[in-house]
mmCIF file of C-alpha atoms and ligand atoms in Angstrom:
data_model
loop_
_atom_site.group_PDB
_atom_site.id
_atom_site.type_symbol
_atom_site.label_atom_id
_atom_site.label_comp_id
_atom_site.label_asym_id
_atom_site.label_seq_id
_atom_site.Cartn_x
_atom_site.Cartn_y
_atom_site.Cartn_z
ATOM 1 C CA UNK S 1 -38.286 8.594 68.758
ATOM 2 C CA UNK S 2 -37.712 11.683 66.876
ATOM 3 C CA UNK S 3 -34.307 12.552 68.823
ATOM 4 C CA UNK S 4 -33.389 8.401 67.532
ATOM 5 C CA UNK S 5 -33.682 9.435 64.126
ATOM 6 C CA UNK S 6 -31.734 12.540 63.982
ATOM 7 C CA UNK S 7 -29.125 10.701 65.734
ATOM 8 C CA UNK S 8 -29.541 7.702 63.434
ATOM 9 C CA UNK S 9 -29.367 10.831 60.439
ATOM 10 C CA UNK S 10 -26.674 12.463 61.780
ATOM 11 C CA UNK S 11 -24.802 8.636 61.935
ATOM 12 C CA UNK S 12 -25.190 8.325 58.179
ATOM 13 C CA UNK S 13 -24.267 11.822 57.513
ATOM 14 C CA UNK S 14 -20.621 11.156 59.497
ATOM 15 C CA UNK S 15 -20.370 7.568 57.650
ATOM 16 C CA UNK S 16 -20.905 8.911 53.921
ATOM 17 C CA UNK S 17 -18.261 11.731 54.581
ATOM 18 C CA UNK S 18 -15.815 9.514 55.809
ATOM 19 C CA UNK S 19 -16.456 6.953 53.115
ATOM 20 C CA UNK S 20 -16.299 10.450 50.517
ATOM 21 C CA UNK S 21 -13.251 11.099 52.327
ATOM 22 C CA UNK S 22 -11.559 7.439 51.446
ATOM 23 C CA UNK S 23 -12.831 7.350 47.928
ATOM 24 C CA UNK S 24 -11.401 11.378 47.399
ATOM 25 C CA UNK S 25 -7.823 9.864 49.162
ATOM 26 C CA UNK S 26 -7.884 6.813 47.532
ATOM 27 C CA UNK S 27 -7.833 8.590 44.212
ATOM 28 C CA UNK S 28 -5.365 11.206 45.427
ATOM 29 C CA UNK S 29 -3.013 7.913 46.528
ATOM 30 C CA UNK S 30 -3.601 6.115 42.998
ATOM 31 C CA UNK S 31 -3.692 9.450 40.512
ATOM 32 C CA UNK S 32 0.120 9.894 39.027
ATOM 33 C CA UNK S 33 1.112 13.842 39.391
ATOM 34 C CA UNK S 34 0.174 15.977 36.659
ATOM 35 C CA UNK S 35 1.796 15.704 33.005
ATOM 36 C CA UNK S 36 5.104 18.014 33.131
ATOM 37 C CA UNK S 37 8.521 18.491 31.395
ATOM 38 C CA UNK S 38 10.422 16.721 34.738
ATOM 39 C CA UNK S 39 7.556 13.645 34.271
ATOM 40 C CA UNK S 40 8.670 13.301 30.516
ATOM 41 C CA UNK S 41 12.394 14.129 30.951
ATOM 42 C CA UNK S 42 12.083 10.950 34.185
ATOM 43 C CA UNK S 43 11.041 8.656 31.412
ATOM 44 C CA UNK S 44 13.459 9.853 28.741
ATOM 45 C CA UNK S 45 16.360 9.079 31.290
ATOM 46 C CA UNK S 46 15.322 5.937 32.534
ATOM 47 C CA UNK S 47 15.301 4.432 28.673
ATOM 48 C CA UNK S 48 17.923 6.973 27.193
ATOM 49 C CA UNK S 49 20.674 3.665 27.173
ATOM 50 C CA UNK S 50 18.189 1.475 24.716
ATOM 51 C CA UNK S 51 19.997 3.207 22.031
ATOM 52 C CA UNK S 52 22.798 0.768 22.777
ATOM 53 C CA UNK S 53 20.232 -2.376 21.693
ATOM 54 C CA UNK S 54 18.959 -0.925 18.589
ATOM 55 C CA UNK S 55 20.790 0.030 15.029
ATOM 56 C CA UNK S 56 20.314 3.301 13.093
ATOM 57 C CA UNK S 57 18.704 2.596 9.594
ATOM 58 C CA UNK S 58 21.315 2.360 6.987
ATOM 59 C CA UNK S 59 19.786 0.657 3.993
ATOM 60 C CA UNK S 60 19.326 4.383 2.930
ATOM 61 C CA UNK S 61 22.905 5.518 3.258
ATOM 62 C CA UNK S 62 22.262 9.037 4.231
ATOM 63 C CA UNK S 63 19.984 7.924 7.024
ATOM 64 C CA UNK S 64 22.952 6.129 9.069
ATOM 65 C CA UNK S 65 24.505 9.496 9.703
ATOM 66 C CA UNK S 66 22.117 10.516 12.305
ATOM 67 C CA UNK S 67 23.283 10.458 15.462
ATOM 68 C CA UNK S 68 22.295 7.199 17.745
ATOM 69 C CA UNK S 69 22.506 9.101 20.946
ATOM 70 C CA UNK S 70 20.126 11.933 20.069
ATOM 71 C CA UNK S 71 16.378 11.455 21.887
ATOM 72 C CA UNK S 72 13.700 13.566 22.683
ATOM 73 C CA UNK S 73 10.006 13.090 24.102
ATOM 74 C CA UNK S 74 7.213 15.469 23.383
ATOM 75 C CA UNK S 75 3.520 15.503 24.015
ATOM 76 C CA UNK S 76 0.545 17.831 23.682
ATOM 77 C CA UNK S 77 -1.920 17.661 25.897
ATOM 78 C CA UNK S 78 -6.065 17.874 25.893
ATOM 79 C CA UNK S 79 -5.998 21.725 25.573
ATOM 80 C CA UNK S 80 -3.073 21.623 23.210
ATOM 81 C CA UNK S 81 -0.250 22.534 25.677
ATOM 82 C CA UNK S 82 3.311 21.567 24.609
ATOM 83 C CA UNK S 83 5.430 19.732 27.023
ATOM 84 C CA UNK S 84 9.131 18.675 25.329
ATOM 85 C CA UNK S 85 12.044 17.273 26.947
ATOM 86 C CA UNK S 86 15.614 16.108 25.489
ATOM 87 C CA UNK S 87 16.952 17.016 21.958
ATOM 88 C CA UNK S 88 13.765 19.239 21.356
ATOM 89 C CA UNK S 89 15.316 21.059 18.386
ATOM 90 C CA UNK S 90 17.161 17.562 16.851
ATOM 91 C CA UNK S 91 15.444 17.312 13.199
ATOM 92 C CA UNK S 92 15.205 14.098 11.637
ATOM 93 C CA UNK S 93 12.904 12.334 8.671
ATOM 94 C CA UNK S 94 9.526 11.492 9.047
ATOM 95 C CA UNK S 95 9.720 8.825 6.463
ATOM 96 C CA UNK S 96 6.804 6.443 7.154
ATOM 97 C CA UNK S 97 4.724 8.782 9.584
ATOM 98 C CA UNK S 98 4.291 10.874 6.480
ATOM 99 C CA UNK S 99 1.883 7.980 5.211
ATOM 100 C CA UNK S 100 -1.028 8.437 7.594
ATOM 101 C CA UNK S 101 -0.658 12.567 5.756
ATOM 102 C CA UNK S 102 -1.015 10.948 2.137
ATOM 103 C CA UNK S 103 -4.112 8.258 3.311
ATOM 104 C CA UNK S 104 -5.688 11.161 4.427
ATOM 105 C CA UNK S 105 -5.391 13.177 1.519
ATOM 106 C CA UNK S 106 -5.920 10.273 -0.619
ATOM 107 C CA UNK S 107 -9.389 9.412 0.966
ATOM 108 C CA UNK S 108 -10.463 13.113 1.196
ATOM 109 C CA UNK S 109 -9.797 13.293 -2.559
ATOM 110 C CA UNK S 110 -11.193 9.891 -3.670
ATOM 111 C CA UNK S 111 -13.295 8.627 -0.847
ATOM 112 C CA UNK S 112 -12.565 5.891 1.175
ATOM 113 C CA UNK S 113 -14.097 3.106 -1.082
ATOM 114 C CA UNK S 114 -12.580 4.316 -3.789
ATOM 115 C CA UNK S 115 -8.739 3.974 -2.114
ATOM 116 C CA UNK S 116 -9.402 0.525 -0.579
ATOM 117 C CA UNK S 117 -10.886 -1.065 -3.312
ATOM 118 C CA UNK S 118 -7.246 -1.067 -4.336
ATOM 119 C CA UNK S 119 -5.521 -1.559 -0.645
ATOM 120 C CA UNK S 120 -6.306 -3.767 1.994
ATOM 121 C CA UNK S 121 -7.113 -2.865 5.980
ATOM 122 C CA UNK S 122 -5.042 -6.166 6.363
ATOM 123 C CA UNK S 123 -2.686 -6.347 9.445
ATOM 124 C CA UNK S 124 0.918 -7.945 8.576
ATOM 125 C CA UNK S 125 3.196 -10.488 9.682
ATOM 126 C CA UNK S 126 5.446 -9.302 7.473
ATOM 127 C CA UNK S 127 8.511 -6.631 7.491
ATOM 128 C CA UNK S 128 7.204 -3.257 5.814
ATOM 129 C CA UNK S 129 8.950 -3.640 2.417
ATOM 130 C CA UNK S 130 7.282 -7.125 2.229
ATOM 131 C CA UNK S 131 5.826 -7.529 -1.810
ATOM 132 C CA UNK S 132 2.692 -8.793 -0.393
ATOM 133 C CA UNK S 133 -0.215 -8.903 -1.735
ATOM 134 C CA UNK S 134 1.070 -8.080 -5.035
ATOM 135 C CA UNK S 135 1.738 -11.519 -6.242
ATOM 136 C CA UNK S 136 -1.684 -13.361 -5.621
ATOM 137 C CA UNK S 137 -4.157 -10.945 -4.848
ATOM 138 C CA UNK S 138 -2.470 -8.439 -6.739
ATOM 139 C CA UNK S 139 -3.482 -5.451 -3.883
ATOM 140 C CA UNK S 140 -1.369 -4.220 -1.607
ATOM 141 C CA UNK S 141 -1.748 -5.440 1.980
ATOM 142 C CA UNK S 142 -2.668 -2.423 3.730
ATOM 143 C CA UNK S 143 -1.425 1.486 2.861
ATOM 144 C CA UNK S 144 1.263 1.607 6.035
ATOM 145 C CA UNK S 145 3.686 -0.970 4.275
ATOM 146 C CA UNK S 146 5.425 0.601 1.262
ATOM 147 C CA UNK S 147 3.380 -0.874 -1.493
ATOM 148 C CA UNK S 148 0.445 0.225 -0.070
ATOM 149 C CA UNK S 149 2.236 3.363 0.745
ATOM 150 C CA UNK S 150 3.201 4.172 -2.971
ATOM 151 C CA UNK S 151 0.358 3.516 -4.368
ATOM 152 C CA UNK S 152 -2.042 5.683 -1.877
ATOM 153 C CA UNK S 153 0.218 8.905 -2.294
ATOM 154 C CA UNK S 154 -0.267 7.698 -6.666
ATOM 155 C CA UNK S 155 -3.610 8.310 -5.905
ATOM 156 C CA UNK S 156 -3.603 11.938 -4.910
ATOM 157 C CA UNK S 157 -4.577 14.388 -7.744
ATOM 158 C CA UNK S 158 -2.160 16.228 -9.344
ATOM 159 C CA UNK S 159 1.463 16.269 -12.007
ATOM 160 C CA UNK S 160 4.725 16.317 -10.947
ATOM 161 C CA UNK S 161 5.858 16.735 -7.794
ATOM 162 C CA UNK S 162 1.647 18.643 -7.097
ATOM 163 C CA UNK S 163 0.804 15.258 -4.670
ATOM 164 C CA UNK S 164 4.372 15.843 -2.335
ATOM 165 C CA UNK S 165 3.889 19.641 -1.925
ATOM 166 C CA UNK S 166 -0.151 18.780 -0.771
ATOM 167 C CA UNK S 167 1.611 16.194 1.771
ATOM 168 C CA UNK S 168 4.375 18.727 2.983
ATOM 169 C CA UNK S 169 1.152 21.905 2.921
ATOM 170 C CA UNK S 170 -0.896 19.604 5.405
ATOM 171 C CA UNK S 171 2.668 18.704 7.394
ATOM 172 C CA UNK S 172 2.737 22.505 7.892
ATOM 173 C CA UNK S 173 -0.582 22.958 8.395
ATOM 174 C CA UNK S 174 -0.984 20.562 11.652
ATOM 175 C CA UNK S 175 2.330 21.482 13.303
ATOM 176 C CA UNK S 176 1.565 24.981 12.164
ATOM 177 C CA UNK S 177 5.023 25.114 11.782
ATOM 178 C CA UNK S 178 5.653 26.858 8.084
ATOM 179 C CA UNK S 179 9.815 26.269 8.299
ATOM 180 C CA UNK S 180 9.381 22.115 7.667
ATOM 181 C CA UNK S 181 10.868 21.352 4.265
ATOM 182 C CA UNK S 182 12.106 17.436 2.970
ATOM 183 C CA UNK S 183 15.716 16.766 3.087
ATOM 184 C CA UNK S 184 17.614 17.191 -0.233
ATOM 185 C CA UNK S 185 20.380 14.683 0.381
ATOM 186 C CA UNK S 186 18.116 11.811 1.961
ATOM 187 C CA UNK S 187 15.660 11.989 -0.744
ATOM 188 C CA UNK S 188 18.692 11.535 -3.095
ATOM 189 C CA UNK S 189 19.522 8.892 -1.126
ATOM 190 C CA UNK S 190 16.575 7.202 -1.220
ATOM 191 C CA UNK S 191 16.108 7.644 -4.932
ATOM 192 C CA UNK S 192 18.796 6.306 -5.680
ATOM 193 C CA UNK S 193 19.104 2.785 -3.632
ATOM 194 C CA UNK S 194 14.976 2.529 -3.474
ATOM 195 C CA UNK S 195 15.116 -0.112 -6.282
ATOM 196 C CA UNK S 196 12.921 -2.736 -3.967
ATOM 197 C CA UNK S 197 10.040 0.559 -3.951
ATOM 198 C CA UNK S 198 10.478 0.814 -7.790
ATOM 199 C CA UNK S 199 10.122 -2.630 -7.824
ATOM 200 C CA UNK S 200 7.084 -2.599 -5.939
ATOM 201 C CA UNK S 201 5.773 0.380 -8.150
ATOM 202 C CA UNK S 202 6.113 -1.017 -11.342
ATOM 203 C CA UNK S 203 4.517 -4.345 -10.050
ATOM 204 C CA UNK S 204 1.186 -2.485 -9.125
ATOM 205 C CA UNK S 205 2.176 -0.278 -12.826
ATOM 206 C CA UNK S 206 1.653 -4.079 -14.209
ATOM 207 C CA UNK S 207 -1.874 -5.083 -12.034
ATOM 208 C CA UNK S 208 -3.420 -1.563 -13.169
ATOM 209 C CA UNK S 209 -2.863 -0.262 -9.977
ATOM 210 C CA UNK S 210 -0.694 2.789 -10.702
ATOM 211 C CA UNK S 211 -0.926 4.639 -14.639
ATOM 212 C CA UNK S 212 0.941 7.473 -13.593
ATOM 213 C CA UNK S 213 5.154 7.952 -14.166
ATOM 214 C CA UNK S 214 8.220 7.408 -11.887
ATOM 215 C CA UNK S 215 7.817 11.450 -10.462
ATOM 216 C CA UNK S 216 4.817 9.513 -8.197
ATOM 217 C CA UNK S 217 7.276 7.196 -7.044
ATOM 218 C CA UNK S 218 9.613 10.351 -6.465
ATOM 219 C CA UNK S 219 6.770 11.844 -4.245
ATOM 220 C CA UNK S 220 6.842 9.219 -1.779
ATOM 221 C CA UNK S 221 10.698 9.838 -1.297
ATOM 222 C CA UNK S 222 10.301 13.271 -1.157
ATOM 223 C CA UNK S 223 7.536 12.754 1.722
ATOM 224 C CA UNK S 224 9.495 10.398 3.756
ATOM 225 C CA UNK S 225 12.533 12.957 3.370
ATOM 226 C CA UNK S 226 10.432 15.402 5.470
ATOM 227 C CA UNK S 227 12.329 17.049 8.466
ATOM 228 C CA UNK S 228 10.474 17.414 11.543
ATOM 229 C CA UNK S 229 10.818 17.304 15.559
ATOM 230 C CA UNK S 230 9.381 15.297 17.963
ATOM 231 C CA UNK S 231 7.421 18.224 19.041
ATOM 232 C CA UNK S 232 5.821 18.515 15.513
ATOM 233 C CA UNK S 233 5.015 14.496 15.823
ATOM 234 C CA UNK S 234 3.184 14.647 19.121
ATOM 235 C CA UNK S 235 0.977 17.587 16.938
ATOM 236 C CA UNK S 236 0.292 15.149 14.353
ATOM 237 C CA UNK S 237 -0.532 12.877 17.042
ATOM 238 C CA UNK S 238 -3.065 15.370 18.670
ATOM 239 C CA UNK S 239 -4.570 15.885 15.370
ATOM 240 C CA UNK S 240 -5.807 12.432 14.616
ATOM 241 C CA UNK S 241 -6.638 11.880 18.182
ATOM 242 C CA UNK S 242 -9.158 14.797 18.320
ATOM 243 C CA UNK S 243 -10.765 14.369 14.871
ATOM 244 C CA UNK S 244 -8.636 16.114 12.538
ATOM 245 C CA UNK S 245 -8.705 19.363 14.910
ATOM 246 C CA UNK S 246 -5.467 21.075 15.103
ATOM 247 C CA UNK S 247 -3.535 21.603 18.866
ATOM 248 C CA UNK S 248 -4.450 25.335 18.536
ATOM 249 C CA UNK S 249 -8.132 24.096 18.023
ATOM 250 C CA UNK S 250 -8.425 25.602 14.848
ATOM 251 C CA UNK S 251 -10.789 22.864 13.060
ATOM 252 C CA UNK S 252 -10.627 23.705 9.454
ATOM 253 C CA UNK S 253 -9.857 19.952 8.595
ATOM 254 C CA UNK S 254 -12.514 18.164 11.130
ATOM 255 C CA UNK S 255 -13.543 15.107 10.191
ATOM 256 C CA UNK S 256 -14.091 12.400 12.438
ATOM 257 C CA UNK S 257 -14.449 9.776 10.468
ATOM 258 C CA UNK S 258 -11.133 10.074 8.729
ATOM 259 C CA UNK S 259 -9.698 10.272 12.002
ATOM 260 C CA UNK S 260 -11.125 7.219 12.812
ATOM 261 C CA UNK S 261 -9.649 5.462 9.775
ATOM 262 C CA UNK S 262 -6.527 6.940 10.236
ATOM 263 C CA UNK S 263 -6.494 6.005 13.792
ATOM 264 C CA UNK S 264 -7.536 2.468 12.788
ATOM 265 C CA UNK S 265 -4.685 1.903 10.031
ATOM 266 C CA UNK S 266 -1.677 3.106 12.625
ATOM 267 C CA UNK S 267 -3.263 0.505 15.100
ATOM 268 C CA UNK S 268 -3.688 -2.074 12.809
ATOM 269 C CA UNK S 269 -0.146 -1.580 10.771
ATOM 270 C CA UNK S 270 1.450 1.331 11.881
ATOM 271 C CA UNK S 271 4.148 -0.349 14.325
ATOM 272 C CA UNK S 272 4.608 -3.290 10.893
ATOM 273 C CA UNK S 273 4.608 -6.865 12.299
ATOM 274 C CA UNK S 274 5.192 -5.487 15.947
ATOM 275 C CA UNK S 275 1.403 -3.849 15.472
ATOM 276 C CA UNK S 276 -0.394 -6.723 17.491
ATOM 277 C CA UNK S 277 2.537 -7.055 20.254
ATOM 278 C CA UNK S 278 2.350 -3.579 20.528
ATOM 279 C CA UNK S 279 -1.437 -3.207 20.772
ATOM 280 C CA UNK S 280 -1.200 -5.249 23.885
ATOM 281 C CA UNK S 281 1.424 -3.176 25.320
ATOM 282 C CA UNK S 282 0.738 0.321 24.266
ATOM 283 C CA UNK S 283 -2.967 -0.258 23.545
ATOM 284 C CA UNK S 284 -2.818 3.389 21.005
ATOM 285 C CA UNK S 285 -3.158 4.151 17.328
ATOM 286 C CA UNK S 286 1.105 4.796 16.730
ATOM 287 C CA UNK S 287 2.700 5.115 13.574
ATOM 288 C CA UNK S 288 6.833 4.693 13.462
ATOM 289 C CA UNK S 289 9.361 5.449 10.621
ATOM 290 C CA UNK S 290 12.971 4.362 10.224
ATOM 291 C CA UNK S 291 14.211 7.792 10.973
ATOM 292 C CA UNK S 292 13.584 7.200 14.784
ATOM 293 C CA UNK S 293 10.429 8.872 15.147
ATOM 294 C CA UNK S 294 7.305 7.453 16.429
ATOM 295 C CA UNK S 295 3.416 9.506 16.838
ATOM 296 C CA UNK S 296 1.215 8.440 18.917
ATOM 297 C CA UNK S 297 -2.516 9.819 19.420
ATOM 298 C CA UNK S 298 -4.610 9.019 22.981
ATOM 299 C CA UNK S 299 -8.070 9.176 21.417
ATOM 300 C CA UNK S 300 -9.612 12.152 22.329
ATOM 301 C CA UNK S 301 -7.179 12.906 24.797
ATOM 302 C CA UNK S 302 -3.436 13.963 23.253
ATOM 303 C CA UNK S 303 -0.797 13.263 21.044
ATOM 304 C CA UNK S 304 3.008 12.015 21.561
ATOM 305 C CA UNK S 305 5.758 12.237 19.171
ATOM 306 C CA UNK S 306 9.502 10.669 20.339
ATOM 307 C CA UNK S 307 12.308 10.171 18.535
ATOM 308 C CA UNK S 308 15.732 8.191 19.064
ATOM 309 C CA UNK S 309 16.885 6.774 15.684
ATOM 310 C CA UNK S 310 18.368 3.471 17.001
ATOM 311 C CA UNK S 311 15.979 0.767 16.003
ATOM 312 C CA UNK S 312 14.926 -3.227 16.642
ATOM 313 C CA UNK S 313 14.306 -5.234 14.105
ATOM 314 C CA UNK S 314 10.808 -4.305 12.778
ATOM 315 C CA UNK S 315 12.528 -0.979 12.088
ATOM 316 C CA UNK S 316 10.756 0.742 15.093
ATOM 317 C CA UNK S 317 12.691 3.186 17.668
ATOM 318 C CA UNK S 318 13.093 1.106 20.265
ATOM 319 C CA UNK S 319 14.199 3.961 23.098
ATOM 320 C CA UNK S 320 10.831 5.335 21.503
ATOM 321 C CA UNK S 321 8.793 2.571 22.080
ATOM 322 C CA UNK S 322 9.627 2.509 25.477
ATOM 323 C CA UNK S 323 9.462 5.814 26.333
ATOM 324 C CA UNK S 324 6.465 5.615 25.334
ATOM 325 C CA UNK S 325 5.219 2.370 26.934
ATOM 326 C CA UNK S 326 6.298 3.985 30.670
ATOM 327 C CA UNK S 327 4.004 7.054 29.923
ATOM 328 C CA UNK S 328 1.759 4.836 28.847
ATOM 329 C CA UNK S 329 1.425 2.314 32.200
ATOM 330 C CA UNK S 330 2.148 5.367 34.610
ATOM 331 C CA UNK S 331 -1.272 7.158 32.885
ATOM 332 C CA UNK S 332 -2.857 4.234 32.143
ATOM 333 C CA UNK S 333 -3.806 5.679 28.599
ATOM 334 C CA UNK S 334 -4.600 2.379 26.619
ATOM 335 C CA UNK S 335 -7.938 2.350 24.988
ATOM 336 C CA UNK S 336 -8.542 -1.068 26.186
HETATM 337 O O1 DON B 1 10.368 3.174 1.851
HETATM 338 C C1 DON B 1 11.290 3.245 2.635
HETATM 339 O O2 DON B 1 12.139 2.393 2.676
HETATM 340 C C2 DON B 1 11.416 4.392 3.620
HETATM 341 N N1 DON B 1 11.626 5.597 2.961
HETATM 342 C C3 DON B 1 10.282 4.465 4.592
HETATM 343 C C4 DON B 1 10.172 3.210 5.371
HETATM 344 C C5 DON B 1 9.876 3.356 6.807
HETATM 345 O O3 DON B 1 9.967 4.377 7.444
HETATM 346 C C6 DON B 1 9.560 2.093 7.463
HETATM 347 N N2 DON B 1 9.332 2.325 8.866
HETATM 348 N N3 DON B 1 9.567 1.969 9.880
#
């Protein structure tokens, strides 16, 4: 009897290693290898040619001088470790990323009520310099599309250009990366053929939206004229993916609940009318801009900046986007 039930013991014992044995090589056979430069620079390759499908923005003039063949992939991982591949050093203009910087300030200045009692959370079927909402409900859709875009970086304290040099300090501050400065000629450039912005500025100027001057408009040129890698990107990334923690993990600006809202806006508007598709492709708060770049934060986990300047016709990098879909499906890093 008692020599049965060892045996029967000892049976189990064999039969739960083995089956610990399949479940540790099953996971070996289904985990991809570890994040690395030669996993990034893979992906980069296989999509480098979808430059040739998309069109560099040139509705700003100075922005169709960038070069359509220049790409590069960055990410930072969990414990902040940089991995870059491709044109790592290639600088290029921020332009809408920079307005997930002024709804932060904007909200940490204000409060959150305060800020969207005047802008929507609305998602968009509509291209981002779309007038909409200011014609019936008189608010601005949501603060990713320009209107809503002006008008949050109107609302951050300050004269002059005080509200831009607060947006370029907290660039700075994330990427920790003191050299980034806004480029001279494509804020020119952007002053001077924005008329469709001024439009939209004077419109919310008429609802009681705006009370300030034209310098507020100026600031949100001067924002999207911010030069920055993709390597700086995938920071910003990592810092509204981790609650407003910095990749060093220096957590002077924690706050989890504007990271949340952030997080919320880029998934809800950040890729324009292309949000929902994208949602259900990517499945990540992202946030694109006409000069090619794209950030990207894996809640919790990391943050991803590319950049290739040839876009499709929401005006979002379209080597970029997939680029980042592959890393995406190969980690399996949708939230959903
Ligand atoms: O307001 C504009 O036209 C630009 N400076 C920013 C727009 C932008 O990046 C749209 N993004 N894809």
């Amino acid at each position: 009897m008692k020599k049965n039930s060892f045996l029967s013991a000892k049976v189990m014992l064999v039969a739960a290693l083995l089956s610990l044995n399949t479940v540790i090589y099953a996971q070996k056979s289904i985990d991809p290898p570890a994040i690395s430069e030669k996993i990034l620079s893979g992906i980069l390759e296989k999509n480098r040619a979808y430059y040739t499908q998309g069109k560099v923005a040139d509705y700003i003039p100075e922005l169709g001088k960038m070069d359509a063949k220049a790409i590069a992939f960055s990410l930072v991982d969990k414990n902040g470790k940089v991995f870059n591949t491709g044109d790592v050093h290639k600088k290029f203009t921020m332009q809408s990323i920079s307005k997930i910087i002024a709804l932060m300030l904007a909200v940490n200045e204000r409060g959150e009520a305060d800020v969207f009692d005047k802008i929507g959370y609305f998602g968009s079927d509509k291209p981002f310099n779309h007038f909409s909402n200011l014609e019936t409900t008189g608010k601005p859709l949501n603060p990713m599309m320009n209107a809503g875009a002006i008008l949050t970086t109107s609302l951050i304290a300050g004269d002059g250009e005080k509200p831009f040099l607060k947006i370029l300090d907290m660039v700075r501050y994330i990427t920790k990366n003191k050299t980034i400065d806004y480029n001279k000629s494509v804020y020119e450039s952007e002053k001077s053929t924005g008329n469709r912005n001024r439009g939209m500025f004077y419109l919310m100027k008429n609802n009681g939206l705006i009370s300030g001057n034209e310098d507020q408009l100026d600031n949100y040129f001067k924002q999207c004229s911010i030069e920055l890698t993709a390597e700086d990107l995938a920071k910003i990334g990592y810092f509204f993916a981790n609650q407003c923690v910095r990749f060093d993990g220096d957590a002077t600006h924690k706050n989890k609940e504007i990271a949340k809202l952030i997080e919320s806006q880029m998934l809800t508007a950040g890729m324009y009318e292309f949000s929902g598709e994208y949602s259900r492709n990517v499945g990540l708060p992202s946030k694109s801009g006409v000069g090619g770049g794209i950030t990207v934060s894996v809640p919790g986990k990391m943050g991803i900046g590319v950049f290739s300047p040839a876009l499709d016709q929401h005006g979002n990098s379209l080597a970029g986007y997939h680029m980042i879909l592959d890393l995406v499906k190969q980690y399996d890093l949708s939230v959903f």
